[in-house]
PDB file of C-alpha atoms in Angstrom:
ATOM      1  CA  MET H 177      47.945   6.872 -16.402  1.00 46.00           C
ATOM      2  CA  SER H 178      49.104  10.489 -16.792  1.00 45.00           C
ATOM      3  CA  ASP H 179      50.244   9.787 -20.342  1.00 48.00           C
ATOM      4  CA  ARG H 180      47.034   8.090 -21.429  1.00 57.00           C
ATOM      5  CA  PHE H 181      44.592  10.368 -19.563  1.00 57.00           C
ATOM      6  CA  PRO H 182      46.230  13.785 -19.131  1.00 63.00           C
ATOM      7  CA  ALA H 183      42.866  15.505 -18.592  1.00 64.00           C
ATOM      8  CA  LEU H 184      42.086  13.225 -15.638  1.00 68.00           C
ATOM      9  CA  THR H 185      45.492  13.908 -14.094  1.00 68.00           C
ATOM     10  CA  LEU H 186      45.133  17.673 -14.444  1.00 64.00           C
ATOM     11  CA  ALA H 187      41.538  17.603 -13.109  1.00 68.00           C
ATOM     12  CA  THR H 188      42.550  15.577 -10.043  1.00 72.00           C
ATOM     13  CA  ARG H 189      45.423  17.937  -9.336  1.00 68.00           C
ATOM     14  CA  ASN H 190      43.229  21.020  -9.707  1.00 66.00           C
ATOM     15  CA  LEU H 191      40.553  19.665  -7.350  1.00 67.00           C
ATOM     16  CA  SER H 192      43.180  18.735  -4.756  1.00 70.00           C
ATOM     17  CA  ARG H 193      44.401  22.339  -4.795  1.00 67.00           C
ATOM     18  CA  GLN H 194      40.855  23.555  -3.975  1.00 68.00           C
ATOM     19  CA  ARG H 195      39.789  20.926  -1.492  1.00 73.00           C
ATOM     20  CA  VAL H 196      37.325  22.978   0.538  1.00 72.00           C
ATOM     21  CA  ARG H 197      35.450  24.279  -2.495  1.00 69.00           C
ATOM     22  CA  ALA H 198      35.407  20.829  -4.119  1.00 72.00           C
ATOM     23  CA  ALA H 199      34.204  19.240  -0.876  1.00 75.00           C
ATOM     24  CA  LEU H 200      31.331  21.735  -0.583  1.00 70.00           C
ATOM     25  CA  ALA H 201      30.289  21.107  -4.193  1.00 71.00           C
ATOM     26  CA  ALA H 202      30.373  17.334  -3.631  1.00 73.00           C
ATOM     27  CA  LEU H 203      28.341  17.824  -0.443  1.00 75.00           C
ATOM     28  CA  GLY H 204      25.670  19.601  -2.491  1.00 72.00           C
ATOM     29  CA  ILE H 205      25.469  16.569  -4.771  1.00 73.00           C
ATOM     30  CA  VAL H 206      25.268  14.267  -1.740  1.00 77.00           C
ATOM     31  CA  ILE H 207      22.356  16.246  -0.301  1.00 74.00           C
ATOM     32  CA  GLY H 208      20.540  16.336  -3.649  1.00 73.00           C
ATOM     33  CA  VAL H 209      20.803  12.609  -4.294  1.00 74.00           C
ATOM     34  CA  PHE H 210      19.964  11.850  -0.662  1.00 77.00           C
ATOM     35  CA  ALA H 211      16.772  13.914  -0.990  1.00 75.00           C
ATOM     36  CA  VAL H 212      15.743  12.113  -4.185  1.00 74.00           C
ATOM     37  CA  VAL H 213      16.345   8.670  -2.678  1.00 76.00           C
ATOM     38  CA  THR H 214      14.665   9.503   0.639  1.00 78.00           C
ATOM     39  CA  LEU H 215      11.545  11.150  -0.777  1.00 76.00           C
ATOM     40  CA  GLY H 216      11.223   8.530  -3.501  1.00 73.00           C
ATOM     41  CA  LEU H 217      11.329   5.696  -0.981  1.00 78.00           C
ATOM     42  CA  LEU H 218       8.952   7.604   1.293  1.00 78.00           C
ATOM     43  CA  GLY H 219       6.328   7.830  -1.455  1.00 74.00           C
ATOM     44  CA  ASN H 220       6.714   4.148  -2.311  1.00 74.00           C
ATOM     45  CA  ALA H 221       6.540   3.142   1.366  1.00 77.00           C
ATOM     46  CA  LEU H 222       3.308   5.093   1.864  1.00 76.00           C
ATOM     47  CA  GLY H 223       1.772   3.455  -1.195  1.00 70.00           C
ATOM     48  CA  VAL H 224       2.818  -0.044  -0.111  1.00 71.00           C
ATOM     49  CA  ALA H 225       1.514   0.526   3.435  1.00 71.00           C
ATOM     50  CA  ALA H 226      -1.857   1.708   2.143  1.00 66.00           C
ATOM     51  CA  THR H 227      -2.079  -1.251  -0.248  1.00 62.00           C
ATOM     52  CA  GLU H 228      -1.299  -3.740   2.525  1.00 64.00           C
ATOM     53  CA  GLU H 229      -3.801  -2.078   4.873  1.00 60.00           C
ATOM     54  CA  LEU H 230      -6.656  -1.838   2.367  1.00 60.00           C
ATOM     55  CA  GLY H 231      -5.714  -4.544  -0.118  1.00 53.00           C
ATOM     56  CA  GLY H 232      -8.105  -7.116   1.349  1.00 55.00           C
ATOM     57  CA  LEU H 233     -11.049  -4.777   0.832  1.00 60.00           C
ATOM     58  CA  GLY H 234     -10.419  -4.715  -2.904  1.00 63.00           C
ATOM     59  CA  ASN H 235     -11.119  -8.455  -3.073  1.00 79.00           C
ATOM     60  CA  GLN H 236     -14.519  -8.265  -1.377  1.00 82.00           C
ATOM     61  CA  VAL H 237     -17.876  -7.685  -3.027  1.00 86.00           C
ATOM     62  CA  ILE H 238     -20.914  -7.308  -0.780  1.00 87.00           C
ATOM     63  CA  VAL H 239     -24.342  -7.825  -2.323  1.00 89.00           C
ATOM     64  CA  SER H 240     -27.396  -6.700  -0.342  1.00 89.00           C
ATOM     65  CA  PRO H 241     -31.080  -6.017  -1.136  1.00 89.00           C
ATOM     66  CA  SER H 242     -31.761  -2.708  -2.833  1.00 86.00           C
ATOM     67  CA  GLU H 243     -34.147  -0.249  -1.230  1.00 80.00           C
ATOM     68  CA  ALA H 244     -35.946   0.072  -4.554  1.00 77.00           C
ATOM     69  CA  SER H 245     -36.779  -3.654  -4.559  1.00 75.00           C
ATOM     70  CA  GLY H 246     -38.988  -3.380  -1.453  1.00 77.00           C
ATOM     71  CA  SER H 247     -37.400  -6.488   0.049  1.00 81.00           C
ATOM     72  CA  ASP H 248     -35.066  -6.739   3.032  1.00 82.00           C
ATOM     73  CA  SER H 249     -33.486 -10.080   2.123  1.00 87.00           C
ATOM     74  CA  LEU H 250     -32.047 -12.077  -0.752  1.00 89.00           C
ATOM     75  CA  ASP H 251     -33.654 -15.410  -1.644  1.00 88.00           C
ATOM     76  CA  SER H 252     -32.134 -18.681  -2.820  1.00 88.00           C
ATOM     77  CA  ARG H 253     -32.486 -17.694  -6.507  1.00 90.00           C
ATOM     78  CA  ASP H 254     -30.469 -14.554  -5.921  1.00 90.00           C
ATOM     79  CA  LEU H 255     -27.816 -16.604  -4.131  1.00 91.00           C
ATOM     80  CA  ALA H 256     -27.696 -19.110  -6.990  1.00 92.00           C
ATOM     81  CA  ALA H 257     -27.269 -16.304  -9.522  1.00 91.00           C
ATOM     82  CA  ILE H 258     -24.413 -14.777  -7.524  1.00 92.00           C
ATOM     83  CA  GLN H 259     -22.739 -18.177  -7.232  1.00 91.00           C
ATOM     84  CA  ARG H 260     -22.895 -18.637 -11.002  1.00 92.00           C
ATOM     85  CA  VAL H 261     -21.326 -15.233 -11.597  1.00 91.00           C
ATOM     86  CA  ALA H 262     -18.579 -15.848  -9.018  1.00 91.00           C
ATOM     87  CA  SER H 263     -17.818 -19.407 -10.159  1.00 90.00           C
ATOM     88  CA  GLY H 264     -14.048 -19.744 -10.514  1.00 89.00           C
ATOM     89  CA  ARG H 265     -13.460 -16.166  -9.358  1.00 89.00           C
ATOM     90  CA  GLY H 266     -13.933 -16.438  -5.606  1.00 87.00           C
ATOM     91  CA  THR H 267     -15.843 -17.823  -2.636  1.00 87.00           C
ATOM     92  CA  VAL H 268     -19.485 -16.927  -1.967  1.00 90.00           C
ATOM     93  CA  VAL H 269     -20.600 -16.703   1.671  1.00 89.00           C
ATOM     94  CA  PRO H 270     -24.260 -15.854   2.449  1.00 90.00           C
ATOM     95  CA  LEU H 271     -24.895 -14.025   5.721  1.00 91.00           C
ATOM     96  CA  ARG H 272     -27.844 -13.320   7.945  1.00 90.00           C
ATOM     97  CA  VAL H 273     -27.249 -10.121   9.877  1.00 89.00           C
ATOM     98  CA  THR H 274     -28.933  -8.466  12.838  1.00 89.00           C
ATOM     99  CA  GLY H 275     -28.062  -6.480  15.944  1.00 89.00           C
ATOM    100  CA  ALA H 276     -28.648  -7.727  19.476  1.00 90.00           C
ATOM    101  CA  GLN H 277     -27.758  -7.292  23.121  1.00 91.00           C
ATOM    102  CA  VAL H 278     -25.176  -9.814  24.244  1.00 91.00           C
ATOM    103  CA  ARG H 279     -24.846 -10.595  27.952  1.00 91.00           C
ATOM    104  CA  ALA H 280     -22.404 -12.600  30.009  1.00 90.00           C
ATOM    105  CA  SER H 281     -21.225 -12.754  33.600  1.00 84.00           C
ATOM    106  CA  GLY H 282     -18.850  -9.851  32.881  1.00 80.00           C
ATOM    107  CA  GLY H 283     -21.581  -7.464  31.697  1.00 87.00           C
ATOM    108  CA  GLN H 284     -23.455  -6.754  28.491  1.00 88.00           C
ATOM    109  CA  THR H 285     -22.826  -5.027  25.182  1.00 90.00           C
ATOM    110  CA  PHE H 286     -24.472  -4.444  21.832  1.00 91.00           C
ATOM    111  CA  ALA H 287     -23.004  -6.497  19.000  1.00 90.00           C
ATOM    112  CA  GLN H 288     -23.536  -7.231  15.358  1.00 90.00           C
ATOM    113  CA  VAL H 289     -24.776 -10.815  14.990  1.00 91.00           C
ATOM    114  CA  TYR H 290     -23.872 -12.736  11.844  1.00 91.00           C
ATOM    115  CA  GLY H 291     -25.393 -16.056  10.855  1.00 90.00           C
ATOM    116  CA  THR H 292     -23.228 -18.288   8.689  1.00 88.00           C
ATOM    117  CA  ASP H 293     -22.193 -21.922   8.551  1.00 85.00           C
ATOM    118  CA  ARG H 294     -18.718 -21.123   7.155  1.00 82.00           C
ATOM    119  CA  PRO H 295     -17.102 -18.495   9.400  1.00 82.00           C
ATOM    120  CA  GLY H 296     -13.578 -19.490   8.428  1.00 78.00           C
ATOM    121  CA  GLU H 297     -14.052 -18.091   4.909  1.00 77.00           C
ATOM    122  CA  LEU H 298     -14.541 -14.528   6.182  1.00 78.00           C
ATOM    123  CA  PHE H 299     -13.301 -14.337   9.746  1.00 74.00           C
ATOM    124  CA  GLY H 300     -10.584 -16.971  10.052  1.00 63.00           C
ATOM    125  CA  ASN H 301      -7.529 -14.919   9.002  1.00 58.00           C
ATOM    126  CA  GLY H 302      -5.626 -18.203   8.887  1.00 51.00           C
ATOM    127  CA  SER H 303      -6.400 -19.024  12.525  1.00 54.00           C
ATOM    128  CA  ASP H 304      -6.745 -22.714  13.418  1.00 56.00           C
ATOM    129  CA  GLY H 305      -9.198 -21.867  16.203  1.00 61.00           C
ATOM    130  CA  ILE H 306     -11.989 -20.908  13.824  1.00 73.00           C
ATOM    131  CA  PRO H 307     -13.962 -23.945  12.598  1.00 73.00           C
ATOM    132  CA  ALA H 308     -14.447 -24.336   8.853  1.00 72.00           C
ATOM    133  CA  PHE H 309     -18.085 -25.300   9.474  1.00 77.00           C
ATOM    134  CA  HIS H 310     -20.140 -23.764  12.267  1.00 79.00           C
ATOM    135  CA  ARG H 311     -22.986 -25.929  13.552  1.00 82.00           C
ATOM    136  CA  GLN H 312     -23.494 -24.978  17.201  1.00 85.00           C
ATOM    137  CA  GLY H 313     -22.376 -22.488  19.831  1.00 88.00           C
ATOM    138  CA  ALA H 314     -21.148 -18.952  19.248  1.00 90.00           C
ATOM    139  CA  LEU H 315     -17.982 -17.317  17.989  1.00 90.00           C
ATOM    140  CA  VAL H 316     -17.306 -13.923  19.552  1.00 90.00           C
ATOM    141  CA  GLY H 317     -15.144 -11.084  18.294  1.00 88.00           C
ATOM    142  CA  ALA H 318     -12.055  -9.899  20.124  1.00 88.00           C
ATOM    143  CA  ASP H 319     -13.673  -6.677  21.374  1.00 90.00           C
ATOM    144  CA  VAL H 320     -16.834  -8.450  22.529  1.00 90.00           C
ATOM    145  CA  ALA H 321     -14.757 -11.057  24.370  1.00 90.00           C
ATOM    146  CA  ALA H 322     -12.761  -8.317  26.100  1.00 89.00           C
ATOM    147  CA  ASP H 323     -15.874  -6.305  27.068  1.00 89.00           C
ATOM    148  CA  LEU H 324     -17.710  -9.323  28.476  1.00 90.00           C
ATOM    149  CA  GLY H 325     -14.677 -11.119  29.901  1.00 89.00           C
ATOM    150  CA  VAL H 326     -15.478 -14.365  28.100  1.00 89.00           C
ATOM    151  CA  ARG H 327     -13.277 -16.985  26.505  1.00 87.00           C
ATOM    152  CA  GLU H 328     -13.673 -20.371  24.884  1.00 87.00           C
ATOM    153  CA  GLY H 329     -15.996 -22.489  27.040  1.00 87.00           C
ATOM    154  CA  SER H 330     -17.857 -19.511  28.539  1.00 90.00           C
ATOM    155  CA  THR H 331     -21.565 -18.879  28.062  1.00 91.00           C
ATOM    156  CA  VAL H 332     -23.119 -15.825  26.409  1.00 91.00           C
ATOM    157  CA  THR H 333     -26.759 -14.832  26.058  1.00 92.00           C
ATOM    158  CA  VAL H 334     -27.867 -13.338  22.756  1.00 91.00           C
ATOM    159  CA  GLU H 335     -31.270 -11.787  23.322  1.00 84.00           C
ATOM    160  CA  GLU H 336     -32.939 -14.647  25.260  1.00 85.00           C
ATOM    161  CA  ASN H 337     -30.903 -17.585  23.955  1.00 89.00           C
ATOM    162  CA  GLU H 338     -27.793 -18.973  25.635  1.00 91.00           C
ATOM    163  CA  TYR H 339     -24.814 -20.177  23.619  1.00 92.00           C
ATOM    164  CA  ARG H 340     -21.541 -21.741  24.556  1.00 91.00           C
ATOM    165  CA  VAL H 341     -18.512 -19.874  23.239  1.00 90.00           C
ATOM    166  CA  VAL H 342     -16.679 -22.248  20.903  1.00 88.00           C
ATOM    167  CA  GLY H 343     -14.018 -19.780  19.837  1.00 85.00           C
ATOM    168  CA  VAL H 344     -12.805 -16.181  19.881  1.00 86.00           C
ATOM    169  CA  LEU H 345     -12.179 -14.497  16.530  1.00 84.00           C
ATOM    170  CA  PRO H 346      -8.633 -13.228  15.992  1.00 81.00           C
ATOM    171  CA  GLU H 347      -8.285  -9.477  16.235  1.00 80.00           C
ATOM    172  CA  VAL H 348      -8.448  -7.805  12.826  1.00 74.00           C
ATOM    173  CA  SER H 349      -5.693  -5.220  12.315  1.00 67.00           C
ATOM    174  CA  SER H 350      -6.831  -4.132   8.841  1.00 61.00           C
ATOM    175  CA  ILE H 351      -9.989  -2.303   7.834  1.00 62.00           C
ATOM    176  CA  SER H 352     -12.979  -4.541   7.203  1.00 65.00           C
ATOM    177  CA  PRO H 353     -16.581  -3.587   6.324  1.00 69.00           C
ATOM    178  CA  LEU H 354     -17.881  -6.556   8.353  1.00 77.00           C
ATOM    179  CA  GLN H 355     -16.340  -5.418  11.684  1.00 80.00           C
ATOM    180  CA  PRO H 356     -15.715  -8.915  13.122  1.00 83.00           C
ATOM    181  CA  ASP H 357     -14.090  -7.585  16.318  1.00 86.00           C
ATOM    182  CA  SER H 358     -17.451  -6.343  17.584  1.00 87.00           C
ATOM    183  CA  ALA H 359     -19.531  -9.255  16.280  1.00 89.00           C
ATOM    184  CA  VAL H 360     -20.986 -12.563  17.384  1.00 91.00           C
ATOM    185  CA  ILE H 361     -21.144 -15.407  14.852  1.00 90.00           C
ATOM    186  CA  LEU H 362     -24.004 -17.914  15.151  1.00 91.00           C
ATOM    187  CA  PRO H 363     -25.031 -20.842  12.940  1.00 90.00           C
ATOM    188  CA  ALA H 364     -27.353 -19.759  10.143  1.00 87.00           C
ATOM    189  CA  ASP H 365     -30.136 -22.034  11.459  1.00 87.00           C
ATOM    190  CA  GLU H 366     -30.411 -19.911  14.606  1.00 87.00           C
ATOM    191  CA  PHE H 367     -32.085 -17.160  12.550  1.00 87.00           C
ATOM    192  CA  ALA H 368     -35.837 -17.419  12.015  1.00 81.00           C
ATOM    193  CA  THR H 369     -35.687 -15.813   8.571  1.00 80.00           C
ATOM    194  CA  SER H 370     -35.071 -17.936   5.475  1.00 80.00           C
ATOM    195  CA  GLY H 371     -33.527 -15.219   3.321  1.00 87.00           C
ATOM    196  CA  TYR H 372     -30.076 -13.639   3.477  1.00 90.00           C
ATOM    197  CA  SER H 373     -29.253 -10.114   4.580  1.00 89.00           C
ATOM    198  CA  GLN H 374     -25.997 -10.028   2.603  1.00 90.00           C
ATOM    199  CA  VAL H 375     -23.968 -12.194   0.289  1.00 90.00           C
ATOM    200  CA  VAL H 376     -20.226 -11.649   0.519  1.00 89.00           C
ATOM    201  CA  VAL H 377     -18.002 -12.685  -2.385  1.00 88.00           C
ATOM    202  CA  ARG H 378     -14.356 -13.057  -1.445  1.00 85.00           C
ATOM    203  CA  ALA H 379     -12.740 -12.785  -4.874  1.00 85.00           C
ATOM    204  CA  ASN H 380      -9.362 -14.220  -5.785  1.00 85.00           C
ATOM    205  CA  SER H 381      -8.034 -10.863  -6.979  1.00 82.00           C
ATOM    206  CA  PRO H 382      -9.157  -7.242  -7.508  1.00 80.00           C
ATOM    207  CA  ASP H 383      -9.726  -8.011 -11.206  1.00 83.00           C
ATOM    208  CA  ASP H 384     -12.000 -10.913 -10.257  1.00 87.00           C
ATOM    209  CA  ALA H 385     -13.825  -8.614  -7.823  1.00 86.00           C
ATOM    210  CA  ARG H 386     -14.480  -6.132 -10.645  1.00 86.00           C
ATOM    211  CA  ALA H 387     -15.767  -8.928 -12.881  1.00 89.00           C
ATOM    212  CA  VAL H 388     -18.042 -10.281 -10.138  1.00 89.00           C
ATOM    213  CA  ALA H 389     -19.478  -6.861  -9.302  1.00 88.00           C
ATOM    214  CA  SER H 390     -20.157  -6.147 -12.972  1.00 89.00           C
ATOM    215  CA  GLY H 391     -21.659  -9.609 -13.546  1.00 91.00           C
ATOM    216  CA  VAL H 392     -24.006  -9.333 -10.556  1.00 90.00           C
ATOM    217  CA  GLU H 393     -25.184  -5.915 -11.743  1.00 88.00           C
ATOM    218  CA  GLU H 394     -25.902  -7.237 -15.235  1.00 89.00           C
ATOM    219  CA  ARG H 395     -27.623 -10.433 -14.101  1.00 88.00           C
ATOM    220  CA  LEU H 396     -29.718  -9.240 -11.146  1.00 87.00           C
ATOM    221  CA  ASN H 397     -30.357  -5.604 -12.035  1.00 87.00           C
ATOM    222  CA  ALA H 398     -31.112  -6.031 -15.724  1.00 81.00           C
ATOM    223  CA  ARG H 399     -34.821  -5.195 -15.392  1.00 80.00           C
ATOM    224  CA  GLN H 400     -35.022  -3.465 -12.042  1.00 82.00           C
ATOM    225  CA  GLN H 401     -32.729  -2.457  -9.193  1.00 84.00           C
ATOM    226  CA  ARG H 402     -33.048  -5.610  -7.112  1.00 84.00           C
ATOM    227  CA  VAL H 403     -29.683  -5.611  -5.344  1.00 88.00           C
ATOM    228  CA  SER H 404     -27.055  -3.151  -4.204  1.00 88.00           C
ATOM    229  CA  VAL H 405     -23.474  -4.108  -5.062  1.00 87.00           C
ATOM    230  CA  PHE H 406     -20.777  -2.671  -2.797  1.00 82.00           C
ATOM    231  CA  SER H 407     -17.173  -2.986  -3.956  1.00 79.00           C
ATOM    232  CA  LEU H 408     -14.153  -0.962  -2.883  1.00 73.00           C
ATOM    233  CA  THR H 409     -12.082  -1.850  -5.929  1.00 74.00           C
ATOM    234  CA  SER H 410     -12.700   1.485  -7.634  1.00 70.00           C
ATOM    235  CA  ILE H 411     -11.916   3.353  -4.409  1.00 72.00           C
ATOM    236  CA  LEU H 412      -8.653   1.450  -4.061  1.00 73.00           C
ATOM    237  CA  ASP H 413      -7.789   2.398  -7.640  1.00 74.00           C
ATOM    238  CA  ARG H 414      -8.311   6.055  -6.756  1.00 77.00           C
ATOM    239  CA  ILE H 415      -6.139   5.649  -3.669  1.00 77.00           C
ATOM    240  CA  SER H 416      -3.415   4.077  -5.791  1.00 76.00           C
ATOM    241  CA  GLU H 417      -3.611   6.980  -8.254  1.00 81.00           C
ATOM    242  CA  PHE H 418      -3.346   9.426  -5.359  1.00 83.00           C
ATOM    243  CA  PHE H 419      -0.179   7.815  -4.036  1.00 80.00           C
ATOM    244  CA  ASP H 420       1.317   7.756  -7.533  1.00 81.00           C
ATOM    245  CA  LEU H 421       0.635  11.482  -7.754  1.00 84.00           C
ATOM    246  CA  LEU H 422       2.089  12.022  -4.282  1.00 81.00           C
ATOM    247  CA  ASN H 423       5.197  10.073  -5.202  1.00 79.00           C
ATOM    248  CA  GLY H 424       5.665  12.193  -8.325  1.00 82.00           C
ATOM    249  CA  PHE H 425       5.235  15.381  -6.284  1.00 83.00           C
ATOM    250  CA  LEU H 426       7.835  14.251  -3.748  1.00 78.00           C
ATOM    251  CA  LEU H 427      10.261  13.375  -6.519  1.00 78.00           C
ATOM    252  CA  ALA H 428       9.707  16.802  -8.081  1.00 81.00           C
ATOM    253  CA  ILE H 429      10.583  18.450  -4.780  1.00 79.00           C
ATOM    254  CA  ALA H 430      13.658  16.264  -4.502  1.00 74.00           C
ATOM    255  CA  GLY H 431      14.596  17.194  -8.056  1.00 78.00           C
ATOM    256  CA  ILE H 432      14.907  20.789  -6.937  1.00 79.00           C
ATOM    257  CA  SER H 433      17.707  19.676  -4.636  1.00 72.00           C
ATOM    258  CA  LEU H 434      19.489  18.133  -7.601  1.00 72.00           C
ATOM    259  CA  VAL H 435      19.102  21.370  -9.553  1.00 79.00           C
ATOM    260  CA  VAL H 436      20.607  23.279  -6.633  1.00 76.00           C
ATOM    261  CA  ALA H 437      23.475  20.785  -6.527  1.00 71.00           C
ATOM    262  CA  GLY H 438      24.046  21.232 -10.263  1.00 74.00           C
ATOM    263  CA  VAL H 439      24.104  25.005  -9.859  1.00 77.00           C
ATOM    264  CA  SER H 440      26.645  24.527  -7.076  1.00 71.00           C
ATOM    265  CA  ILE H 441      28.947  22.598  -9.403  1.00 68.00           C
ATOM    266  CA  PHE H 442      28.424  25.219 -12.116  1.00 74.00           C
ATOM    267  CA  ASN H 443      29.363  27.933  -9.638  1.00 74.00           C
ATOM    268  CA  VAL H 444      32.514  26.061  -8.594  1.00 68.00           C
ATOM    269  CA  MET H 445      33.608  25.605 -12.182  1.00 68.00           C
ATOM    270  CA  LEU H 446      32.843  29.226 -13.044  1.00 74.00           C
ATOM    271  CA  MET H 447      34.896  30.480 -10.114  1.00 72.00           C
ATOM    272  CA  SER H 448      37.631  28.003 -11.009  1.00 68.00           C
ATOM    273  CA  VAL H 449      37.838  29.296 -14.572  1.00 70.00           C
ATOM    274  CA  SER H 450      37.813  32.931 -13.420  1.00 73.00           C
ATOM    275  CA  GLU H 451      40.646  32.371 -10.948  1.00 68.00           C
ATOM    276  CA  ARG H 452      42.728  30.282 -13.359  1.00 69.00           C
ATOM    277  CA  ARG H 453      42.750  32.546 -16.379  1.00 72.00           C
ATOM    278  CA  GLY H 454      46.498  32.920 -16.094  1.00 74.00           C
ATOM    279  CA  GLU H 455      47.021  29.175 -15.881  1.00 70.00           C
ATOM    280  CA  ILE H 456      44.729  28.574 -18.863  1.00 71.00           C
ATOM    281  CA  GLY H 457      46.605  31.244 -20.814  1.00 78.00           C
ATOM    282  CA  VAL H 458      49.915  29.500 -20.132  1.00 72.00           C
ATOM    283  CA  LEU H 459      48.446  26.169 -21.244  1.00 70.00           C
ATOM    284  CA  ARG H 460      47.224  27.738 -24.467  1.00 74.00           C
ATOM    285  CA  ALA H 461      50.621  29.394 -24.965  1.00 77.00           C
ATOM    286  CA  VAL H 462      52.506  26.104 -24.754  1.00 73.00           C
ATOM    287  CA  GLY H 463      50.256  24.496 -27.356  1.00 75.00           C
ATOM    288  CA  ILE H 464      47.371  22.962 -25.365  1.00 73.00           C
ATOM    289  CA  HIS H 465      44.279  22.993 -27.550  1.00 76.00           C
ATOM    290  CA  ARG H 466      41.092  24.677 -26.380  1.00 77.00           C
ATOM    291  CA  ARG H 467      39.239  21.351 -26.480  1.00 79.00           C
ATOM    292  CA  GLN H 468      41.793  19.811 -24.127  1.00 78.00           C
ATOM    293  CA  VAL H 469      41.301  22.652 -21.637  1.00 74.00           C
ATOM    294  CA  LEU H 470      37.518  22.236 -21.875  1.00 76.00           C
ATOM    295  CA  ARG H 471      37.901  18.468 -21.438  1.00 78.00           C
ATOM    296  CA  THR H 472      39.894  19.034 -18.253  1.00 75.00           C
ATOM    297  CA  LEU H 473      37.159  21.270 -16.797  1.00 73.00           C
ATOM    298  CA  LEU H 474      34.467  18.763 -17.724  1.00 77.00           C
ATOM    299  CA  VAL H 475      36.416  15.964 -16.052  1.00 78.00           C
ATOM    300  CA  GLU H 476      36.617  18.052 -12.863  1.00 71.00           C
ATOM    301  CA  ALA H 477      32.819  18.498 -12.848  1.00 72.00           C
ATOM    302  CA  THR H 478      32.357  14.788 -13.544  1.00 77.00           C
ATOM    303  CA  LEU H 479      34.616  13.828 -10.650  1.00 74.00           C
ATOM    304  CA  LEU H 480      32.552  15.972  -8.291  1.00 69.00           C
ATOM    305  CA  GLY H 481      29.366  14.240  -9.443  1.00 68.00           C
ATOM    306  CA  VAL H 482      30.914  10.765  -9.317  1.00 71.00           C
ATOM    307  CA  VAL H 483      32.047  11.322  -5.732  1.00 69.00           C
ATOM    308  CA  GLY H 484      28.815  12.939  -4.507  1.00 64.00           C
ATOM    309  CA  ALA H 485      26.093  10.830  -6.188  1.00 63.00           C
ATOM    310  CA  PRO H 486      27.054   7.379  -4.819  1.00 68.00           C
ATOM    311  CA  SER H 487      27.557   8.842  -1.350  1.00 62.00           C
ATOM    312  CA  GLY H 488      24.057  10.338  -1.321  1.00 56.00           C
ATOM    313  CA  ARG H 489      22.553   7.079  -2.570  1.00 59.00           C
ATOM    314  CA  CYS H 490      24.362   5.027   0.057  1.00 62.00           C
ATOM    315  CA  TRP H 491      23.338   7.326   2.894  1.00 57.00           C
ATOM    316  CA  GLY H 492      19.680   7.186   1.886  1.00 54.00           C
ATOM    317  CA  PRO H 493      17.260   4.826   3.650  1.00 56.00           C
ATOM    318  CA  ARG H 494      17.699   1.243   2.509  1.00 50.00           C
ATOM    319  CA  ARG H 495      14.904  -0.903   1.207  1.00 44.00           C
ATOM    320  CA  SER H 496      16.684  -4.021   2.286  1.00 41.00           C
ATOM    321  CA  SER H 497      19.879  -5.041   3.992  1.00 42.00           C
ATOM    322  CA  SER H 498      21.160  -6.509   0.718  1.00 44.00           C
ATOM    323  CA  ARG H 499      21.919  -3.096  -0.816  1.00 47.00           C
ATOM    324  CA  ARG H 500      25.613  -2.362  -0.712  1.00 49.00           C
ATOM    325  CA  CYS H 501      27.566   0.811  -1.335  1.00 55.00           C
TER     326      CYS H 501
END
């Protein structure tokens, strides 16, 4: 090894003679790489958490009557037009919405009342307790059930009408514009009005949600502002851009640590050259070429980086247990 790689042998020997200084330089590299890994993963984790928390909102498009139209409901023609636009891109669920006092033996509370025959499409969250088709009785949100002390089989009074509780909606941990936790779901036939307060399109993807929102605007608002289209897709795009910017900022801060680590190695090598002028002079006197001396110094700096960088990466937070050092 010493015959084939003399520069590596000399560099290893020189670093072993200055162990404390070499260890401090390697520690600077460890801290720099650790900062890059930690802050980089922190930015990615924040972005992923925000996407998981708000991702469902990006797939929803809510269509409601526009104030400029002078109407407070959507008719069957509007619903048919929305269904044509959303065909193949998502599920369309018409809603009748009002607010009402809800009473039970445990007290009373004010709740949002939704009328729909397909509650599982919007409020199921994969729960088997929510019927796919809702024909009778009432479904109550988790907060309403807790406030009134009701459960499946109990009786609640919405305004002056009594309904048997046929299920309790699962608690929603993510943000939702429909607020199902504080709602009561009734069959659509229980509403006296024939129109719809809202039409919710649950798109298959954010791209489908954009296409649906644009298609509804073009079809229903071509001549006048008949409907209001509410979609959070553009807001989610802005949030994603913000987290990308934040991640870049964190990486820039971490990069400063790497610069400091590089300066530390430069300082070690500068001090090493200054203190070893006599040794370098002897090497030059016995015939060692200047390039060989420079190669030896470069190998020393490389060894410091090779030792410090993997250590900093291994000590950083792990994305998964499968990463090995």
